[in-house]
């Protein structure tokens, strides 16, 4: 479904991002995995040797426009284009308002929101030149309901939905589609870091009766990256088993 296309997947070293990178590779794309550290990028690449020279690693500071532009230019140089951007990197938080430090709040805003803006701007410049592309943002089911602690996290995901819907309208004229995937509870390190009772409580309330698998979320990323969604832009697709928070 993606033969001849090139994708950048931020936070592609593990969890949902790694599943997305693998899904894109399995569907014929060239993939650049963007991670926060060379060491984790190398570890992920070591698990993808079967894909040969169709995969590479980058690790720019995702909030630094110059570093991101240089890294994306290197991807284009290596593979010839940049057609798909999966803005997947993200961090979670459950901190109570009373305990939140401005530093922690800023970190969430930086990686979950500012990085989405920086990467989208750099990728859209290349996509516009090339005649189009597809950008997929990581939202969350909490962008609908909020959550009872860690207010910074849902704040960023509401903002990601707003940016998705706005940029879908702004970039349509450049044939760049912008959509978001809103996972529910998905079995990754982010969820493993939550207290077990919390995960059990959340899972019990999921109509489909279980957390999602990263690969199931990656299917939605494939849909938005491919021509299957050629008339879809500005959508936020929930992949959450109909979870109600
Ligand atoms: P994860 O913690 O397993 O992986 C997060 C990825 O983001 C890692 O690859 C990590 O290296 C990367 N990352 C974090 N900070 C970074 C930084 N400063 N620079 C570059 N990369 C950085 O998380 P996940 O569960 O796979 O989540 C992926 C995305 O899906 C996130 O945006 C998250 O908010 C969203 N999401 C996850 C769930 C879930 O239940 N797992 C639910 C809803 C939304």
CSV table of C-alpha atoms and ligand atoms in Angstrom, one decimal:
chain,number,residue,atom,x,y,z
A,1,UNK,CA,0.0,0.0,0.0
A,2,UNK,CA,3.0,2.4,0.5
A,3,UNK,CA,5.4,1.2,-2.1
A,4,UNK,CA,7.8,4.0,-3.2
A,5,UNK,CA,6.7,6.3,-0.3
A,6,UNK,CA,9.0,7.5,2.5
A,7,UNK,CA,7.8,8.0,6.0
A,8,UNK,CA,9.2,9.5,9.2
A,9,UNK,CA,7.9,8.1,12.4
A,10,UNK,CA,8.7,10.1,15.5
A,11,UNK,CA,9.1,8.0,18.7
A,12,UNK,CA,9.5,5.0,16.3
A,13,UNK,CA,11.9,3.2,18.6
A,14,UNK,CA,9.2,1.4,20.7
A,15,UNK,CA,5.5,1.0,21.5
A,16,UNK,CA,3.0,2.3,19.0
A,17,UNK,CA,5.6,4.1,17.0
A,18,UNK,CA,7.7,0.9,16.4
A,19,UNK,CA,4.5,-0.9,15.3
A,20,UNK,CA,3.8,1.9,12.9
A,21,UNK,CA,7.3,1.8,11.5
A,22,UNK,CA,7.1,-1.9,11.0
A,23,UNK,CA,3.6,-1.7,9.4
A,24,UNK,CA,4.9,1.0,7.0
A,25,UNK,CA,7.9,-1.2,6.1
A,26,UNK,CA,5.7,-4.3,5.6
A,27,UNK,CA,3.7,-2.2,3.2
A,28,UNK,CA,6.7,-1.2,1.0
A,29,UNK,CA,7.6,2.2,2.4
A,30,UNK,CA,11.1,3.5,3.2
A,31,UNK,CA,11.1,4.5,6.9
A,32,UNK,CA,13.1,6.9,9.1
A,33,UNK,CA,12.7,6.2,12.7
A,34,UNK,CA,13.2,9.3,14.9
A,35,UNK,CA,14.1,8.7,18.5
A,36,UNK,CA,15.3,10.8,21.3
A,37,UNK,CA,18.7,9.0,21.7
A,38,UNK,CA,21.1,7.3,19.2
A,39,UNK,CA,21.3,4.3,21.5
A,40,UNK,CA,17.5,3.6,21.4
A,41,UNK,CA,17.4,4.3,17.7
A,42,UNK,CA,20.2,1.7,17.1
A,43,UNK,CA,18.4,-0.8,19.3
A,44,UNK,CA,15.2,-0.4,17.2
A,45,UNK,CA,17.2,-0.6,13.9
A,46,UNK,CA,18.8,-3.8,15.1
A,47,UNK,CA,15.3,-5.4,15.2
A,48,UNK,CA,14.6,-4.2,11.6
A,49,UNK,CA,17.6,-5.6,9.7
A,50,UNK,CA,15.3,-7.7,7.6
A,51,UNK,CA,14.2,-4.5,5.8
A,52,UNK,CA,17.8,-3.8,4.6
A,53,UNK,CA,18.4,-0.3,3.4
A,54,UNK,CA,14.7,0.7,3.4
A,55,UNK,CA,15.1,1.9,7.1
A,56,UNK,CA,17.3,4.5,8.7
A,57,UNK,CA,17.5,6.3,12.1
A,58,UNK,CA,17.6,10.0,13.0
A,59,UNK,CA,17.5,11.7,16.4
A,60,UNK,CA,17.1,15.4,16.2
A,61,UNK,CA,15.7,17.4,19.1
A,62,UNK,CA,12.1,17.5,17.9
A,63,UNK,CA,11.6,21.0,19.3
A,64,UNK,CA,14.5,22.5,17.4
A,65,UNK,CA,13.3,23.6,13.9
A,66,UNK,CA,16.9,23.7,12.4
A,67,UNK,CA,17.8,20.2,13.7
A,68,UNK,CA,14.5,18.8,12.5
A,69,UNK,CA,14.7,20.4,9.1
A,70,UNK,CA,18.3,19.1,8.7
A,71,UNK,CA,17.2,15.6,9.7
A,72,UNK,CA,14.2,15.5,7.3
A,73,UNK,CA,16.5,16.9,4.5
A,74,UNK,CA,18.8,13.9,5.2
A,75,UNK,CA,15.8,11.5,4.9
A,76,UNK,CA,14.8,13.1,1.6
A,77,UNK,CA,18.4,12.9,0.4
A,78,UNK,CA,18.6,9.2,1.3
A,79,UNK,CA,15.2,8.1,-0.1
A,80,UNK,CA,14.3,10.8,-2.6
A,81,UNK,CA,11.1,12.1,-0.9
A,82,UNK,CA,9.3,12.6,2.4
A,83,UNK,CA,5.6,11.6,1.8
A,84,UNK,CA,4.3,10.6,5.3
A,85,UNK,CA,4.9,12.0,8.7
A,86,UNK,CA,3.7,10.1,11.8
A,87,UNK,CA,3.9,12.5,14.7
A,88,UNK,CA,3.8,9.7,17.3
A,89,UNK,CA,6.4,10.7,20.0
A,90,UNK,CA,4.8,11.6,23.3
A,91,UNK,CA,5.0,11.4,27.0
A,92,UNK,CA,2.2,10.9,29.5
A,93,UNK,CA,1.5,12.3,33.0
A,94,UNK,CA,-0.8,11.5,35.9
A,95,UNK,CA,0.6,14.2,38.3
A,96,UNK,CA,-2.0,16.0,40.4
A,97,UNK,CA,-2.4,19.7,39.8
A,98,UNK,CA,-1.1,20.4,43.3
A,99,UNK,CA,2.1,18.6,42.7
A,100,UNK,CA,2.7,19.7,39.1
A,101,UNK,CA,5.9,21.6,38.5
A,102,UNK,CA,6.1,24.1,35.7
A,103,UNK,CA,9.1,22.1,34.4
A,104,UNK,CA,7.0,18.9,34.1
A,105,UNK,CA,4.1,20.8,32.5
A,106,UNK,CA,6.5,22.4,30.0
A,107,UNK,CA,8.0,19.0,29.1
A,108,UNK,CA,4.6,17.6,28.2
A,109,UNK,CA,3.8,20.7,26.1
A,110,UNK,CA,7.2,20.4,24.4
A,111,UNK,CA,7.1,16.9,23.2
A,112,UNK,CA,3.4,16.3,22.8
A,113,UNK,CA,2.6,19.6,21.1
A,114,UNK,CA,5.5,21.8,20.2
A,115,UNK,CA,7.3,18.9,18.5
A,116,UNK,CA,4.2,18.2,16.5
A,117,UNK,CA,4.2,21.8,15.2
A,118,UNK,CA,8.0,21.8,14.5
A,119,UNK,CA,8.0,18.4,12.7
A,120,UNK,CA,4.8,19.2,10.8
A,121,UNK,CA,6.2,22.5,9.5
A,122,UNK,CA,9.4,21.0,8.3
A,123,UNK,CA,7.7,18.0,6.7
A,124,UNK,CA,5.0,20.2,5.1
A,125,UNK,CA,7.6,22.4,3.4
A,126,UNK,CA,9.1,19.3,1.7
A,127,UNK,CA,5.7,17.8,0.9
A,128,UNK,CA,4.4,21.0,-0.7
A,129,UNK,CA,7.4,21.1,-3.0
A,130,UNK,CA,6.8,17.5,-4.0
A,131,UNK,CA,3.1,18.0,-4.6
A,132,UNK,CA,1.5,16.5,-1.4
A,133,UNK,CA,1.7,14.1,1.5
A,134,UNK,CA,0.0,12.7,4.6
A,135,UNK,CA,0.6,13.8,8.2
A,136,UNK,CA,-0.8,11.6,11.1
A,137,UNK,CA,-0.8,12.9,14.6
A,138,UNK,CA,-1.0,11.0,17.9
A,139,UNK,CA,-4.1,12.0,19.7
A,140,UNK,CA,-5.7,10.0,22.5
A,141,UNK,CA,-9.1,9.0,23.8
A,142,UNK,CA,-8.5,11.6,26.6
A,143,UNK,CA,-8.9,14.3,24.0
A,144,UNK,CA,-12.6,13.7,24.3
A,145,UNK,CA,-13.0,13.3,28.1
A,146,UNK,CA,-9.9,14.7,29.8
A,147,UNK,CA,-8.6,12.7,32.7
A,148,UNK,CA,-8.8,13.0,36.5
A,149,UNK,CA,-5.1,13.8,37.0
A,150,UNK,CA,-2.1,14.9,34.9
A,151,UNK,CA,-4.0,17.7,33.2
A,152,UNK,CA,-1.1,18.6,31.0
A,153,UNK,CA,-1.5,15.4,29.0
A,154,UNK,CA,-5.1,15.8,27.9
A,155,UNK,CA,-4.4,19.5,27.3
A,156,UNK,CA,-1.8,18.6,24.7
A,157,UNK,CA,-4.1,16.0,23.1
A,158,UNK,CA,-7.0,18.4,22.8
A,159,UNK,CA,-4.5,20.8,21.2
A,160,UNK,CA,-3.3,18.1,18.8
A,161,UNK,CA,-6.9,17.6,17.7
A,162,UNK,CA,-7.3,21.4,17.1
A,163,UNK,CA,-4.0,21.5,15.1
A,164,UNK,CA,-5.1,18.5,13.1
A,165,UNK,CA,-8.5,20.0,12.1
A,166,UNK,CA,-7.0,23.4,11.4
A,167,UNK,CA,-4.0,22.2,9.4
A,168,UNK,CA,-6.3,19.9,7.4
A,169,UNK,CA,-8.1,23.0,6.2
A,170,UNK,CA,-4.9,25.1,5.7
A,171,UNK,CA,-2.8,22.5,3.9
A,172,UNK,CA,-5.6,20.9,1.7
A,173,UNK,CA,-4.7,23.3,-1.2
A,174,UNK,CA,-1.1,21.8,-1.1
A,175,UNK,CA,-2.6,18.2,-1.3
A,176,UNK,CA,-1.3,17.5,2.2
A,177,UNK,CA,-3.8,15.6,4.4
A,178,UNK,CA,-3.7,15.9,8.2
A,179,UNK,CA,-5.4,13.3,10.4
A,180,UNK,CA,-5.1,12.0,13.9
A,181,UNK,CA,-5.3,8.6,15.6
A,182,UNK,CA,-6.8,8.6,19.1
A,183,UNK,CA,-5.8,5.3,20.8
A,184,UNK,CA,-7.4,4.1,24.0
A,185,UNK,CA,-5.5,2.0,26.5
A,186,UNK,CA,-2.8,0.3,24.4
A,187,UNK,CA,-0.3,-2.3,25.6
A,188,UNK,CA,3.0,-0.3,25.5
A,189,UNK,CA,5.6,0.9,28.0
A,190,UNK,CA,3.5,4.0,28.6
A,191,UNK,CA,0.7,1.8,29.9
A,192,UNK,CA,3.1,-0.5,31.7
A,193,UNK,CA,4.3,2.5,33.7
A,194,UNK,CA,0.8,3.1,35.1
A,195,UNK,CA,-0.3,1.4,38.4
A,196,UNK,CA,-1.8,-2.1,37.7
A,197,UNK,CA,-5.0,-1.2,39.5
A,198,UNK,CA,-5.5,1.7,37.2
A,199,UNK,CA,-5.0,-0.3,34.1
A,200,UNK,CA,-7.4,-3.1,35.4
A,201,UNK,CA,-10.0,-0.5,36.3
A,202,UNK,CA,-9.7,1.2,32.9
A,203,UNK,CA,-9.8,-2.2,31.0
A,204,UNK,CA,-12.9,-3.3,32.9
A,205,UNK,CA,-14.7,-0.4,31.5
A,206,UNK,CA,-13.8,-1.0,27.8
A,207,UNK,CA,-16.7,-2.5,25.9
A,208,UNK,CA,-14.4,-4.7,23.8
A,209,UNK,CA,-13.1,-6.0,27.1
A,210,UNK,CA,-9.4,-5.6,26.7
A,211,UNK,CA,-6.6,-3.0,25.9
A,212,UNK,CA,-5.6,-2.5,22.3
A,213,UNK,CA,-2.4,-3.9,20.7
A,214,UNK,CA,0.1,-1.5,19.2
A,215,UNK,CA,-0.4,-3.3,15.9
A,216,UNK,CA,-4.1,-2.5,15.9
A,217,UNK,CA,-3.4,1.2,16.4
A,218,UNK,CA,-0.7,1.0,13.6
A,219,UNK,CA,-3.5,-0.2,11.2
A,220,UNK,CA,-5.1,3.2,11.6
A,221,UNK,CA,-1.8,4.9,10.9
A,222,UNK,CA,-1.6,2.8,7.7
A,223,UNK,CA,-5.1,3.8,6.6
A,224,UNK,CA,-4.3,7.5,6.9
A,225,UNK,CA,-0.9,7.1,5.2
A,226,UNK,CA,-2.3,5.3,2.2
A,227,UNK,CA,-4.6,6.2,-0.7
A,228,UNK,CA,-7.3,4.3,1.1
A,229,UNK,CA,-8.0,7.6,2.9
A,230,UNK,CA,-7.5,9.8,-0.1
A,231,UNK,CA,-10.7,11.8,0.6
A,232,UNK,CA,-10.2,11.9,4.4
A,233,UNK,CA,-8.6,14.9,6.1
A,234,UNK,CA,-9.1,16.6,9.5
A,235,UNK,CA,-10.4,13.3,11.0
A,236,UNK,CA,-9.6,12.1,14.5
A,237,UNK,CA,-10.1,8.3,14.5
A,238,UNK,CA,-10.7,6.6,17.8
A,239,UNK,CA,-9.0,3.2,18.2
A,240,UNK,CA,-10.2,2.5,21.7
A,241,UNK,CA,-12.7,-0.4,21.9
A,242,UNK,CA,-15.4,2.2,22.5
A,243,UNK,CA,-13.7,3.1,25.9
A,244,UNK,CA,-15.6,5.7,27.8
A,245,UNK,CA,-12.5,7.0,29.8
B,1,LIG,P1,5.9,4.8,24.6
B,1,LIG,O1,6.3,5.5,25.9
B,1,LIG,O2,5.9,3.4,24.5
B,1,LIG,O3,6.7,5.4,23.4
B,1,LIG,C1,6.9,6.8,23.3
B,1,LIG,C2,7.9,7.1,22.2
B,1,LIG,O4,8.1,8.5,22.2
B,1,LIG,C3,9.2,6.5,22.5
B,1,LIG,O5,9.7,6.0,21.3
B,1,LIG,C4,10.0,7.6,23.0
B,1,LIG,O6,11.4,7.5,22.7
B,1,LIG,C5,9.4,8.8,22.2
B,1,LIG,N1,9.8,10.0,22.8
B,1,LIG,C6,9.4,10.5,24.1
B,1,LIG,N2,10.0,11.6,24.3
B,1,LIG,C7,10.7,12.0,23.2
B,1,LIG,C8,11.5,13.1,22.8
B,1,LIG,N3,11.8,14.1,23.7
B,1,LIG,N4,12.1,13.0,21.6
B,1,LIG,C9,11.9,12.0,20.8
B,1,LIG,N5,11.1,11.0,21.1
B,1,LIG,C10,10.6,11.0,22.3
B,1,LIG,O7,4.5,5.4,24.2
B,1,LIG,P2,3.3,4.8,23.3
B,1,LIG,O8,2.3,4.2,24.3
B,1,LIG,O9,3.8,4.0,22.2
B,1,LIG,O10,2.6,6.2,22.8
B,1,LIG,C11,2.9,6.7,21.5
B,1,LIG,C12,1.9,7.8,21.3
B,1,LIG,O11,0.6,7.3,21.4
B,1,LIG,C13,2.1,9.0,22.3
B,1,LIG,O12,1.9,10.2,21.6
B,1,LIG,C14,0.9,8.7,23.3
B,1,LIG,O13,0.5,9.9,23.9
B,1,LIG,C15,-0.1,8.1,22.3
B,1,LIG,N6,-1.1,7.3,23.1
B,1,LIG,C16,-0.7,6.2,23.7
B,1,LIG,C17,-1.7,5.4,24.4
B,1,LIG,C18,-1.4,4.2,25.1
B,1,LIG,O14,-2.3,3.6,25.8
B,1,LIG,N7,-0.2,3.6,25.0
B,1,LIG,C19,-3.0,5.9,24.4
B,1,LIG,C20,-3.4,7.1,23.8
B,1,LIG,C21,-2.4,7.8,23.1
